[in-house]
mmCIF file of C-alpha atoms in Angstrom:
data_model
loop_
_atom_site.group_PDB
_atom_site.id
_atom_site.type_symbol
_atom_site.label_atom_id
_atom_site.label_comp_id
_atom_site.label_asym_id
_atom_site.label_seq_id
_atom_site.Cartn_x
_atom_site.Cartn_y
_atom_site.Cartn_z
ATOM 1 C CA MET A 45 -9.662 -15.938 -58.851
ATOM 2 C CA SER A 46 -9.978 -12.167 -58.731
ATOM 3 C CA GLY A 47 -8.235 -10.310 -61.567
ATOM 4 C CA PHE A 48 -5.552 -7.640 -61.660
ATOM 5 C CA PRO A 49 -6.232 -4.570 -63.814
ATOM 6 C CA LEU A 50 -2.594 -4.537 -64.932
ATOM 7 C CA ARG A 51 -0.815 -4.531 -68.283
ATOM 8 C CA VAL A 52 2.158 -6.891 -68.124
ATOM 9 C CA LEU A 53 4.967 -7.502 -70.598
ATOM 10 C CA VAL A 54 6.794 -10.864 -70.466
ATOM 11 C CA LEU A 55 10.404 -10.611 -71.772
ATOM 12 C CA GLU A 56 11.801 -14.168 -72.030
ATOM 13 C CA ASP A 57 13.746 -15.843 -74.858
ATOM 14 C CA HIS A 58 12.951 -19.432 -73.848
ATOM 15 C CA SER A 59 9.664 -20.308 -75.550
ATOM 16 C CA PHE A 60 8.418 -22.708 -72.881
ATOM 17 C CA GLN A 61 9.309 -20.386 -70.004
ATOM 18 C CA ARG A 62 7.627 -17.511 -71.836
ATOM 19 C CA LEU A 63 4.499 -19.600 -72.445
ATOM 20 C CA LEU A 64 4.401 -20.607 -68.758
ATOM 21 C CA ALA A 65 4.718 -16.992 -67.575
ATOM 22 C CA VAL A 66 2.024 -15.750 -69.953
ATOM 23 C CA SER A 67 -0.266 -18.584 -68.869
ATOM 24 C CA MET A 68 0.220 -17.847 -65.161
ATOM 25 C CA LEU A 69 -0.434 -14.108 -65.635
ATOM 26 C CA ARG A 70 -3.633 -14.799 -67.533
ATOM 27 C CA GLN A 71 -4.772 -17.298 -64.890
ATOM 28 C CA LEU A 72 -4.132 -14.625 -62.292
ATOM 29 C CA GLY A 73 -6.475 -12.352 -64.201
ATOM 30 C CA CYS A 74 -4.128 -9.672 -65.594
ATOM 31 C CA SER A 75 -6.125 -7.447 -67.947
ATOM 32 C CA GLU A 76 -3.524 -7.525 -70.747
ATOM 33 C CA VAL A 77 -0.453 -9.705 -71.191
ATOM 34 C CA PHE A 78 2.143 -9.134 -73.946
ATOM 35 C CA GLU A 79 5.194 -11.211 -74.797
ATOM 36 C CA ALA A 80 8.563 -10.735 -76.503
ATOM 37 C CA ALA A 81 11.612 -12.961 -77.068
ATOM 38 C CA ASP A 82 14.275 -10.244 -76.712
ATOM 39 C CA GLY A 83 14.707 -6.604 -75.861
ATOM 40 C CA ALA A 84 14.393 -5.325 -79.435
ATOM 41 C CA GLN A 85 11.042 -7.114 -79.888
ATOM 42 C CA ALA A 86 9.891 -5.771 -76.542
ATOM 43 C CA LEU A 87 10.724 -2.144 -77.471
ATOM 44 C CA ALA A 88 8.939 -2.522 -80.814
ATOM 45 C CA LEU A 89 5.914 -3.987 -79.030
ATOM 46 C CA LEU A 90 5.785 -1.113 -76.548
ATOM 47 C CA GLN A 91 5.705 1.332 -79.475
ATOM 48 C CA GLU A 92 2.568 -0.462 -80.697
ATOM 49 C CA VAL A 93 0.645 -1.096 -77.462
ATOM 50 C CA GLY A 94 1.906 1.763 -75.301
ATOM 51 C CA PRO A 95 3.278 1.721 -71.702
ATOM 52 C CA VAL A 96 2.810 -1.283 -69.408
ATOM 53 C CA ASP A 97 2.477 -1.478 -65.666
ATOM 54 C CA ILE A 98 4.958 -4.320 -65.198
ATOM 55 C CA ALA A 99 7.809 -5.949 -67.175
ATOM 56 C CA LEU A 100 8.472 -9.528 -66.102
ATOM 57 C CA CYS A 101 12.033 -9.631 -67.343
ATOM 58 C CA ASP A 102 14.692 -12.246 -67.976
ATOM 59 C CA LEU A 103 18.237 -10.972 -68.256
ATOM 60 C CA ARG A 104 20.393 -13.265 -70.416
ATOM 61 C CA MET A 105 19.102 -13.799 -73.935
ATOM 62 C CA GLU A 106 20.182 -13.691 -77.562
ATOM 63 C CA GLY A 107 19.839 -10.334 -79.253
ATOM 64 C CA MET A 108 19.186 -7.331 -77.003
ATOM 65 C CA ASP A 109 19.431 -8.623 -73.432
ATOM 66 C CA GLY A 110 17.228 -7.674 -70.479
ATOM 67 C CA LEU A 111 19.775 -5.197 -69.090
ATOM 68 C CA GLU A 112 19.887 -3.178 -72.293
ATOM 69 C CA PHE A 113 16.095 -3.280 -72.495
ATOM 70 C CA LEU A 114 15.797 -1.884 -68.963
ATOM 71 C CA GLN A 115 18.266 0.876 -69.838
ATOM 72 C CA ARG A 116 16.128 1.875 -72.836
ATOM 73 C CA VAL A 117 12.790 1.889 -70.966
ATOM 74 C CA GLY A 118 14.420 3.776 -68.098
ATOM 75 C CA ASP A 119 14.888 6.606 -70.558
ATOM 76 C CA THR A 120 11.461 6.313 -72.255
ATOM 77 C CA ARG A 121 9.346 5.677 -69.118
ATOM 78 C CA GLN A 122 7.338 2.958 -70.907
ATOM 79 C CA VAL A 123 7.493 0.537 -67.965
ATOM 80 C CA GLY A 124 6.172 1.249 -64.499
ATOM 81 C CA SER A 125 7.641 -1.629 -62.457
ATOM 82 C CA VAL A 126 10.069 -4.519 -62.955
ATOM 83 C CA ILE A 127 9.951 -8.122 -61.794
ATOM 84 C CA LEU A 128 13.162 -10.044 -62.393
ATOM 85 C CA CYS A 129 12.824 -13.667 -63.542
ATOM 86 C CA SER A 130 16.304 -14.995 -64.149
ATOM 87 C CA SER A 131 18.469 -18.020 -63.380
ATOM 88 C CA LEU A 132 21.615 -15.865 -63.074
ATOM 89 C CA SER A 133 23.472 -16.021 -59.775
ATOM 90 C CA ALA A 134 22.169 -14.065 -56.783
ATOM 91 C CA ASP A 135 25.088 -11.630 -56.797
ATOM 92 C CA VAL A 136 24.488 -10.670 -60.446
ATOM 93 C CA ARG A 137 20.752 -10.207 -59.845
ATOM 94 C CA ARG A 138 21.518 -8.040 -56.823
ATOM 95 C CA SER A 139 23.670 -5.765 -58.962
ATOM 96 C CA VAL A 140 20.868 -5.538 -61.544
ATOM 97 C CA ARG A 141 18.461 -4.442 -58.812
ATOM 98 C CA GLN A 142 20.820 -1.560 -58.054
ATOM 99 C CA ILE A 143 20.838 -0.609 -61.731
ATOM 100 C CA ILE A 144 17.017 -0.748 -61.841
ATOM 101 C CA SER A 145 16.878 1.706 -58.928
ATOM 102 C CA LEU A 146 19.433 4.017 -60.511
ATOM 103 C CA LEU A 147 17.364 4.003 -63.730
ATOM 104 C CA GLY A 148 14.371 5.345 -61.775
ATOM 105 C CA LEU A 149 12.331 2.184 -62.256
ATOM 106 C CA GLU A 150 10.351 0.579 -59.438
ATOM 107 C CA PHE A 151 11.714 -2.848 -58.492
ATOM 108 C CA LEU A 152 8.848 -5.076 -57.387
ATOM 109 C CA GLY A 153 10.735 -8.281 -56.678
ATOM 110 C CA ASP A 154 12.853 -11.177 -57.898
ATOM 111 C CA VAL A 155 10.986 -14.438 -58.551
ATOM 112 C CA GLY A 156 13.896 -16.393 -59.953
ATOM 113 C CA LYS A 157 13.376 -19.604 -61.908
ATOM 114 C CA PRO A 158 11.364 -21.837 -62.088
ATOM 115 C CA LEU A 159 8.499 -19.346 -61.931
ATOM 116 C CA CYS A 160 6.141 -19.798 -58.972
ATOM 117 C CA MET A 161 2.527 -18.641 -59.262
ATOM 118 C CA GLU A 162 2.178 -17.775 -55.564
ATOM 119 C CA ALA A 163 5.276 -15.552 -55.646
ATOM 120 C CA LEU A 164 4.098 -13.867 -58.824
ATOM 121 C CA GLN A 165 0.655 -13.267 -57.369
ATOM 122 C CA ALA A 166 2.126 -11.642 -54.252
ATOM 123 C CA LEU A 167 4.096 -9.193 -56.413
ATOM 124 C CA LEU A 168 1.060 -8.334 -58.507
ATOM 125 C CA LYS A 169 -0.825 -7.534 -55.316
ATOM 126 C CA LYS A 170 2.096 -5.403 -54.146
ATOM 127 C CA ARG A 171 1.983 -3.437 -57.394
ATOM 128 C CA LEU A 172 -1.766 -3.043 -57.266
ATOM 129 C CA HIS A 173 -1.965 -1.928 -53.641
ATOM 130 C CA ALA A 174 1.112 0.303 -53.713
ATOM 131 C CA PRO A 175 1.135 1.928 -57.172
ATOM 132 C CA ALA A 176 4.459 3.059 -58.492
ATOM 133 C CA THR A 177 5.282 6.694 -58.065
ATOM 134 C CA ARG A 178 8.288 6.695 -60.389
ATOM 135 C CA CYS A 179 6.305 8.022 -63.375
ATOM 136 C CA SER A 180 6.237 11.346 -61.546
ATOM 137 C CA PRO A 181 9.748 12.778 -61.436
ATOM 138 C CA PRO A 182 11.168 13.176 -57.911
ATOM 139 C CA PRO A 183 10.647 16.593 -56.433
ATOM 140 C CA VAL A 184 13.529 18.945 -57.071
ATOM 141 C CA PRO A 185 14.552 21.041 -54.062
ATOM 142 C CA GLU A 186 13.603 24.674 -54.558
ATOM 143 C CA VAL A 187 16.470 26.893 -55.567
ATOM 144 C CA VAL A 188 17.658 28.849 -52.545
ATOM 145 C CA GLN A 189 19.557 32.133 -52.994
ATOM 146 C CA GLU A 190 22.682 33.016 -51.032
ATOM 147 C CA ASN A 191 21.057 36.050 -49.407
ATOM 148 C CA GLU A 192 18.157 33.885 -48.263
ATOM 149 C CA ILE A 193 20.363 31.303 -46.571
ATOM 150 C CA ARG A 194 22.441 34.043 -44.923
ATOM 151 C CA ARG A 195 19.265 35.626 -43.510
ATOM 152 C CA ALA A 196 18.133 32.176 -42.285
ATOM 153 C CA LEU A 197 21.432 31.698 -40.417
ATOM 154 C CA GLN A 198 21.237 35.130 -38.845
ATOM 155 C CA ALA A 199 17.608 34.606 -37.824
ATOM 156 C CA GLY A 200 18.351 31.253 -36.214
ATOM 157 C CA GLN A 201 16.132 29.304 -38.622
ATOM 158 C CA LEU A 202 18.775 26.587 -39.186
ATOM 159 C CA GLN A 203 18.279 24.518 -36.072
ATOM 160 C CA PRO A 204 19.990 21.414 -34.727
ATOM 161 C CA TYR A 205 17.904 18.254 -34.600
ATOM 162 C CA TYR A 206 19.054 15.212 -32.655
ATOM 163 C CA GLN A 207 18.800 11.550 -33.600
ATOM 164 C CA PRO A 208 19.683 9.033 -30.832
ATOM 165 C CA LYS A 209 22.198 6.220 -31.116
ATOM 166 C CA PHE A 210 21.052 3.355 -28.913
ATOM 167 C CA ASP A 211 22.116 0.111 -27.309
ATOM 168 C CA LEU A 212 20.436 -2.650 -29.323
ATOM 169 C CA GLY A 213 20.149 -4.892 -26.294
ATOM 170 C CA THR A 214 18.811 -2.491 -23.641
ATOM 171 C CA GLY A 215 17.482 0.450 -25.632
ATOM 172 C CA GLN A 216 19.666 2.802 -23.581
ATOM 173 C CA VAL A 217 20.622 5.980 -25.456
ATOM 174 C CA ARG A 218 24.344 6.137 -26.013
ATOM 175 C CA GLY A 219 24.535 9.510 -27.793
ATOM 176 C CA VAL A 220 22.926 11.593 -30.513
ATOM 177 C CA GLU A 221 23.856 12.724 -33.986
ATOM 178 C CA VAL A 222 23.319 16.457 -34.525
ATOM 179 C CA LEU A 223 21.576 17.170 -37.832
ATOM 180 C CA ALA A 224 20.619 20.464 -39.454
ATOM 181 C CA ARG A 225 17.019 21.365 -40.269
ATOM 182 C CA TRP A 226 15.726 24.637 -41.716
ATOM 183 C CA GLU A 227 12.634 25.746 -39.809
ATOM 184 C CA HIS A 228 11.375 27.899 -42.668
ATOM 185 C CA PRO A 229 8.673 30.431 -41.684
ATOM 186 C CA SER A 230 6.462 29.574 -44.701
ATOM 187 C CA LYS A 231 7.687 26.226 -46.044
ATOM 188 C CA GLY A 232 7.904 24.256 -42.795
ATOM 189 C CA VAL A 233 10.860 22.083 -41.803
ATOM 190 C CA LEU A 234 13.277 21.576 -44.741
ATOM 191 C CA SER A 235 15.811 18.755 -44.979
ATOM 192 C CA PRO A 236 19.540 19.387 -45.591
ATOM 193 C CA ALA A 237 19.139 18.545 -49.266
ATOM 194 C CA ALA A 238 17.419 21.909 -49.685
ATOM 195 C CA PHE A 239 20.267 24.036 -48.301
ATOM 196 C CA MET A 240 23.514 22.178 -47.485
ATOM 197 C CA PRO A 241 24.968 22.320 -51.018
ATOM 198 C CA LEU A 242 24.503 26.112 -51.082
ATOM 199 C CA LEU A 243 26.006 26.471 -47.585
ATOM 200 C CA GLU A 244 29.082 24.592 -48.791
ATOM 201 C CA ARG A 245 29.403 26.701 -51.959
ATOM 202 C CA CYS A 246 29.093 29.914 -49.961
ATOM 203 C CA GLY A 247 31.661 28.862 -47.359
ATOM 204 C CA LEU A 248 29.122 28.884 -44.524
ATOM 205 C CA LEU A 249 29.574 25.367 -43.206
ATOM 206 C CA ASN A 250 31.705 26.465 -40.245
ATOM 207 C CA GLU A 251 29.184 29.149 -39.323
ATOM 208 C CA LEU A 252 26.475 26.480 -39.188
ATOM 209 C CA LEU A 253 28.740 24.021 -37.301
ATOM 210 C CA PHE A 254 29.634 26.410 -34.514
ATOM 211 C CA GLU A 255 26.065 27.622 -34.107
ATOM 212 C CA GLN A 256 25.000 23.966 -33.803
ATOM 213 C CA MET A 257 27.769 23.266 -31.312
ATOM 214 C CA GLU A 258 26.785 26.243 -29.134
ATOM 215 C CA GLN A 259 23.230 24.995 -28.885
ATOM 216 C CA ALA A 260 24.204 21.326 -28.536
ATOM 217 C CA LEU A 261 26.666 21.991 -25.718
ATOM 218 C CA ASN A 262 24.001 23.961 -23.833
ATOM 219 C CA LEU A 263 21.596 21.058 -24.336
ATOM 220 C CA GLN A 264 24.265 18.582 -23.224
ATOM 221 C CA ARG A 265 24.580 20.440 -19.953
ATOM 222 C CA GLN A 266 20.783 20.355 -19.460
ATOM 223 C CA VAL A 267 20.765 16.609 -20.198
ATOM 224 C CA GLN A 268 23.548 16.051 -17.687
ATOM 225 C CA SER A 269 21.429 17.766 -15.035
ATOM 226 C CA GLN A 270 18.762 15.125 -15.699
ATOM 227 C CA GLY A 271 21.307 12.377 -15.083
ATOM 228 C CA HIS A 272 22.132 11.471 -18.674
ATOM 229 C CA ALA A 273 25.595 11.480 -20.182
ATOM 230 C CA LEU A 274 25.048 12.166 -23.849
ATOM 231 C CA ASN A 275 27.763 12.241 -26.528
ATOM 232 C CA MET A 276 27.043 14.778 -29.287
ATOM 233 C CA ALA A 277 28.109 13.807 -32.841
ATOM 234 C CA PHE A 278 28.577 16.419 -35.556
ATOM 235 C CA ASN A 279 29.113 15.953 -39.280
ATOM 236 C CA LEU A 280 32.231 17.459 -40.819
ATOM 237 C CA GLN A 281 32.916 17.972 -44.527
ATOM 238 C CA ALA A 282 36.371 17.581 -46.031
ATOM 239 C CA ALA A 283 36.576 21.321 -46.805
ATOM 240 C CA GLN A 284 36.108 22.143 -43.120
ATOM 241 C CA LEU A 285 38.760 19.668 -42.077
ATOM 242 C CA ALA A 286 41.290 21.430 -44.315
ATOM 243 C CA ASN A 287 40.938 24.696 -42.330
ATOM 244 C CA ASP A 288 43.802 25.409 -39.912
ATOM 245 C CA GLU A 289 41.415 27.274 -37.577
ATOM 246 C CA LEU A 290 39.021 24.347 -37.050
ATOM 247 C CA ALA A 291 40.658 22.641 -34.045
ATOM 248 C CA PRO A 292 41.585 25.823 -32.162
ATOM 249 C CA ARG A 293 38.000 27.123 -32.507
ATOM 250 C CA ILE A 294 36.593 23.855 -31.194
ATOM 251 C CA LYS A 295 39.023 23.928 -28.281
ATOM 252 C CA ALA A 296 38.015 27.501 -27.417
ATOM 253 C CA LEU A 297 34.348 26.511 -27.594
ATOM 254 C CA LEU A 298 34.907 23.580 -25.215
ATOM 255 C CA THR A 299 36.740 25.861 -22.781
ATOM 256 C CA ARG A 300 33.971 28.435 -22.836
ATOM 257 C CA HIS A 301 31.348 25.806 -22.050
ATOM 258 C CA ALA A 302 33.542 23.971 -19.512
ATOM 259 C CA ALA A 303 32.924 20.859 -21.582
ATOM 260 C CA PHE A 304 35.140 17.849 -22.303
ATOM 261 C CA GLY A 305 36.219 16.677 -25.719
ATOM 262 C CA ALA A 306 35.199 13.128 -24.790
ATOM 263 C CA GLY A 307 31.593 14.277 -25.010
ATOM 264 C CA LEU A 308 31.945 15.061 -28.716
ATOM 265 C CA THR A 309 32.198 12.917 -31.858
ATOM 266 C CA PHE A 310 32.953 14.187 -35.333
ATOM 267 C CA GLU A 311 31.640 12.121 -38.216
ATOM 268 C CA LEU A 312 33.385 12.280 -41.597
ATOM 269 C CA THR A 313 32.308 10.525 -44.767
ATOM 270 C CA GLU A 314 35.046 8.358 -46.215
ATOM 271 C CA SER A 315 34.397 9.765 -49.688
ATOM 272 C CA GLY A 316 35.589 13.127 -48.447
ATOM 273 C CA LEU A 317 38.859 11.666 -47.215
ATOM 274 C CA LEU A 318 40.196 10.015 -50.356
ATOM 275 C CA GLN A 319 43.136 12.400 -50.469
ATOM 276 C CA ALA A 320 43.376 13.957 -47.009
ATOM 277 C CA PRO A 321 45.859 16.862 -47.079
ATOM 278 C CA GLN A 322 48.362 17.455 -44.305
ATOM 279 C CA THR A 323 46.129 20.095 -42.654
ATOM 280 C CA SER A 324 43.238 17.642 -42.466
ATOM 281 C CA ILE A 325 45.349 14.974 -40.794
ATOM 282 C CA LYS A 326 46.691 17.537 -38.295
ATOM 283 C CA ASN A 327 43.166 18.598 -37.433
ATOM 284 C CA LEU A 328 42.104 14.984 -36.887
ATOM 285 C CA VAL A 329 45.079 14.405 -34.577
ATOM 286 C CA ARG A 330 44.363 17.639 -32.649
ATOM 287 C CA LEU A 331 40.738 16.622 -32.189
ATOM 288 C CA ARG A 332 41.850 13.274 -30.795
ATOM 289 C CA MET A 333 44.339 15.046 -28.496
ATOM 290 C CA MET A 334 41.402 17.009 -27.122
ATOM 291 C CA GLY A 335 39.677 13.719 -26.305
ATOM 292 C CA CYS A 336 37.122 13.889 -29.136
ATOM 293 C CA CYS A 337 35.970 10.754 -30.912
ATOM 294 C CA LEU A 338 36.221 10.427 -34.675
ATOM 295 C CA ALA A 339 33.806 8.351 -36.764
ATOM 296 C CA ILE A 340 34.190 7.280 -40.372
ATOM 297 C CA ASP A 341 30.629 7.726 -41.681
ATOM 298 C CA ASP A 342 28.794 5.713 -44.354
ATOM 299 C CA PHE A 343 31.469 3.023 -44.106
ATOM 300 C CA GLY A 344 31.317 0.650 -47.063
ATOM 301 C CA ALA A 345 29.860 3.243 -49.436
ATOM 302 C CA GLY A 346 33.260 4.486 -50.668
ATOM 303 C CA PHE A 347 36.447 2.973 -52.055
ATOM 304 C CA SER A 348 39.250 3.474 -49.560
ATOM 305 C CA SER A 349 37.799 2.390 -46.240
ATOM 306 C CA LEU A 350 40.554 0.098 -45.036
ATOM 307 C CA GLN A 351 43.316 2.492 -46.081
ATOM 308 C CA ARG A 352 41.648 5.350 -44.235
ATOM 309 C CA LEU A 353 41.187 3.228 -41.105
ATOM 310 C CA CYS A 354 44.881 2.380 -41.106
ATOM 311 C CA VAL A 355 46.168 5.898 -41.716
ATOM 312 C CA LEU A 356 43.749 8.176 -39.857
ATOM 313 C CA PRO A 357 42.973 8.178 -36.118
ATOM 314 C CA PHE A 358 39.338 7.047 -36.177
ATOM 315 C CA THR A 359 37.654 5.634 -33.109
ATOM 316 C CA GLU A 360 34.287 4.626 -34.573
ATOM 317 C CA ILE A 361 32.892 3.012 -37.726
ATOM 318 C CA LYS A 362 29.385 3.907 -38.870
ATOM 319 C CA LEU A 363 28.191 1.245 -41.286
ATOM 320 C CA ASP A 364 26.120 2.546 -44.172
ATOM 321 C CA ALA A 365 22.360 1.925 -43.878
ATOM 322 C CA GLU A 366 22.192 0.106 -47.178
ATOM 323 C CA PHE A 367 23.626 -2.997 -45.522
ATOM 324 C CA VAL A 368 20.724 -3.110 -43.037
ATOM 325 C CA ARG A 369 18.098 -2.614 -45.741
ATOM 326 C CA ALA A 370 19.359 -5.738 -47.509
ATOM 327 C CA LEU A 371 19.981 -7.706 -44.318
ATOM 328 C CA ARG A 372 16.943 -9.961 -44.558
ATOM 329 C CA HIS A 373 17.484 -11.305 -48.081
ATOM 330 C CA GLU A 374 21.183 -10.784 -48.825
ATOM 331 C CA PRO A 375 23.626 -13.243 -47.205
ATOM 332 C CA ARG A 376 26.518 -11.123 -48.476
ATOM 333 C CA CYS A 377 25.268 -8.108 -46.512
ATOM 334 C CA GLN A 378 25.063 -10.261 -43.374
ATOM 335 C CA ALA A 379 28.680 -11.301 -43.980
ATOM 336 C CA ALA A 380 29.733 -7.691 -44.541
ATOM 337 C CA ILE A 381 28.141 -6.577 -41.260
ATOM 338 C CA ALA A 382 29.732 -9.464 -39.333
ATOM 339 C CA SER A 383 33.124 -8.715 -40.896
ATOM 340 C CA THR A 384 32.847 -4.996 -40.024
ATOM 341 C CA LEU A 385 31.992 -5.860 -36.437
ATOM 342 C CA ALA A 386 35.006 -8.183 -36.285
ATOM 343 C CA LEU A 387 37.208 -5.439 -37.828
ATOM 344 C CA GLY A 388 36.007 -2.980 -35.221
ATOM 345 C CA ARG A 389 36.868 -5.364 -32.399
ATOM 346 C CA ALA A 390 40.304 -6.043 -33.895
ATOM 347 C CA LEU A 391 41.054 -2.306 -34.262
ATOM 348 C CA ASP A 392 39.512 -1.434 -30.886
ATOM 349 C CA MET A 393 36.909 0.753 -32.597
ATOM 350 C CA SER A 394 33.206 0.956 -31.839
ATOM 351 C CA VAL A 395 30.760 0.127 -34.664
ATOM 352 C CA VAL A 396 27.414 1.874 -35.143
ATOM 353 C CA ILE A 397 24.920 0.384 -37.568
ATOM 354 C CA GLU A 398 22.754 2.978 -39.364
ATOM 355 C CA GLY A 399 19.250 2.626 -40.732
ATOM 356 C CA ILE A 400 17.614 0.258 -38.228
ATOM 357 C CA GLU A 401 13.875 0.525 -38.763
ATOM 358 C CA THR A 402 12.337 -2.796 -37.683
ATOM 359 C CA GLU A 403 12.432 -5.148 -34.692
ATOM 360 C CA GLU A 404 13.444 -7.945 -37.017
ATOM 361 C CA GLN A 405 16.547 -6.019 -38.056
ATOM 362 C CA ARG A 406 17.426 -5.297 -34.447
ATOM 363 C CA GLN A 407 17.194 -8.991 -33.556
ATOM 364 C CA GLN A 408 19.277 -10.022 -36.526
ATOM 365 C CA LEU A 409 21.964 -7.476 -35.682
ATOM 366 C CA LEU A 410 22.038 -8.621 -32.083
ATOM 367 C CA ARG A 411 22.634 -12.188 -33.268
ATOM 368 C CA LEU A 412 25.501 -10.933 -35.391
ATOM 369 C CA GLY A 413 27.076 -9.271 -32.325
ATOM 370 C CA CYS A 414 26.128 -5.648 -32.953
ATOM 371 C CA ILE A 415 25.868 -3.438 -29.850
ATOM 372 C CA THR A 416 25.042 0.086 -31.049
ATOM 373 C CA GLY A 417 22.615 1.280 -33.715
ATOM 374 C CA GLN A 418 20.766 4.249 -35.064
ATOM 375 C CA GLY A 419 17.454 4.488 -36.936
ATOM 376 C CA TYR A 420 13.740 5.114 -36.836
ATOM 377 C CA LEU A 421 13.151 2.011 -34.686
ATOM 378 C CA CYS A 422 14.462 4.015 -31.739
ATOM 379 C CA ALA A 423 13.644 7.576 -32.743
ATOM 380 C CA ARG A 424 13.512 10.063 -35.585
ATOM 381 C CA PRO A 425 15.480 13.298 -35.461
ATOM 382 C CA MET A 426 13.916 15.733 -32.988
ATOM 383 C CA SER A 427 14.409 19.251 -31.686
ATOM 384 C CA GLY A 428 16.300 19.935 -28.479
ATOM 385 C CA GLY A 429 13.092 20.471 -26.511
ATOM 386 C CA GLN A 430 11.612 17.234 -27.857
ATOM 387 C CA LEU A 431 14.809 15.373 -26.917
ATOM 388 C CA LEU A 432 14.679 16.616 -23.365
ATOM 389 C CA HIS A 433 11.061 15.504 -23.045
ATOM 390 C CA TRP A 434 11.826 12.158 -24.705
ATOM 391 C CA LEU A 435 14.712 11.474 -22.301
ATOM 392 C CA GLY A 436 12.588 12.600 -19.398
ATOM 393 C CA GLN A 437 9.994 9.983 -20.293
ATOM 394 C CA GLN A 438 12.813 7.385 -20.249
ATOM 395 C CA ARG A 439 11.631 6.142 -23.591
ATOM 396 C CA ILE A 440 13.159 2.782 -24.439
ATOM 397 C CA CYS A 441 13.071 1.132 -27.827
ATOM 398 C CA ALA A 442 14.110 -2.392 -26.771
#
C-alpha cells in the first residue's frame, strides 16, 4: 500500500479505539503518527513535535475535551486539517463542523465510529491531493478611500452584473439578480466585499442603486425586444429602506422608463429587518402598491424569519445557500428545505433556492418540490452584454 507523507495526531481517550486508529494510520503509510488521550496531552505533544497535517479527533473525553483542543489549535495554527471521529449524535457533530470552520481550520470529514479504514484512506487522499490553504491567512480586501470610490462611481466603474434565476425543471430563465462589481482599471473586477462597506459608511448606497436601476431597466427593454420577459432583482439595505425618498424615486424612475413595477424585485436580508421602523414598513407597502415584488433574502440565516413574514408584505423567500451545500449529507437540511417550500405554498409566496452548483443538487431539489433556483449550475454573474448574448444563444441549464 502506498504511503502518505502526512503527520497525523490521534486524539482519543479510549485506549482500544486509539490503538486501532494509530494502527490503521500506520498501515496506510502515514509518515508520522502521534497519539494523546485528551486535549491537554495533545497540546503538550504538539509543543514537542511541532505542527501536524491532520488531527483525528474525538470530542467527548475526560480532561480537556476535543472541542476545547480545537479552540486552542485554532489560535496557535498547529493543526492543518481535522477529521472528526466521534460517536456523538449527528446534530452535535454538525454543529462542531461549523465551529471548526469558524476557527479557520480545514474540515476534511467525519468518519464516525467504529473507524473504517476505507473512509479514513479516502480522507487522507483528499488531504494529500488538495492541501489545506488555511495556514495562509485569507486575503484582506485592500483599503479603499472615500475619494477613490466616489471617482469610481462618477467614472461608471461600478457596473451591474446579472445572475439568472432559473426554472429547475426546464432551465428557463425566470429573472436575474442585479449585483455590483467594480471594474477597476488596474486591479480587474472586484467583488462587493472590496467596496460595499465603504459605500454604506459614506451614504452612497442609493447612488449606486439608482445607477444600477437605470442600466438594468435599459437592459430589460432590450431583453424584451428579444422576446424575453425578465424580472430584475435589486438588493436593498435596511438603511436605504428607512429613507422617505426611496419609494418616490423608484416610482419616478419607472415612469421615466415606461416600465412596470411588476418587472422589479427588491431583496432584503432578514438580519437588516429585525427592528423595521415605521418608514421602512411604509416603503415596503409603497413598493408593493407599485406592483414590485419583495423578497426576504438569506432566509434561515437570521433569527426572526417567521415574524418578518407575518408582519411585512413579502412575496418571495430566498433560502440561504448553506442549506443546499449540506443537502446531500444532512437530513435536517432536506427537512428545512421541504418545510420552507411548504411554508411558501401556504403563504402564497414563491421560493427561490440559492447556491445550486451541481446536477445532483438540482435533482434532489426537484424531488423536494422546488421550482426556482439560482447558482453556478445555471450561470455565474455576467455583464449586461454577456447576458444579452447568453439569452440570444437560448442557453439552457436543464
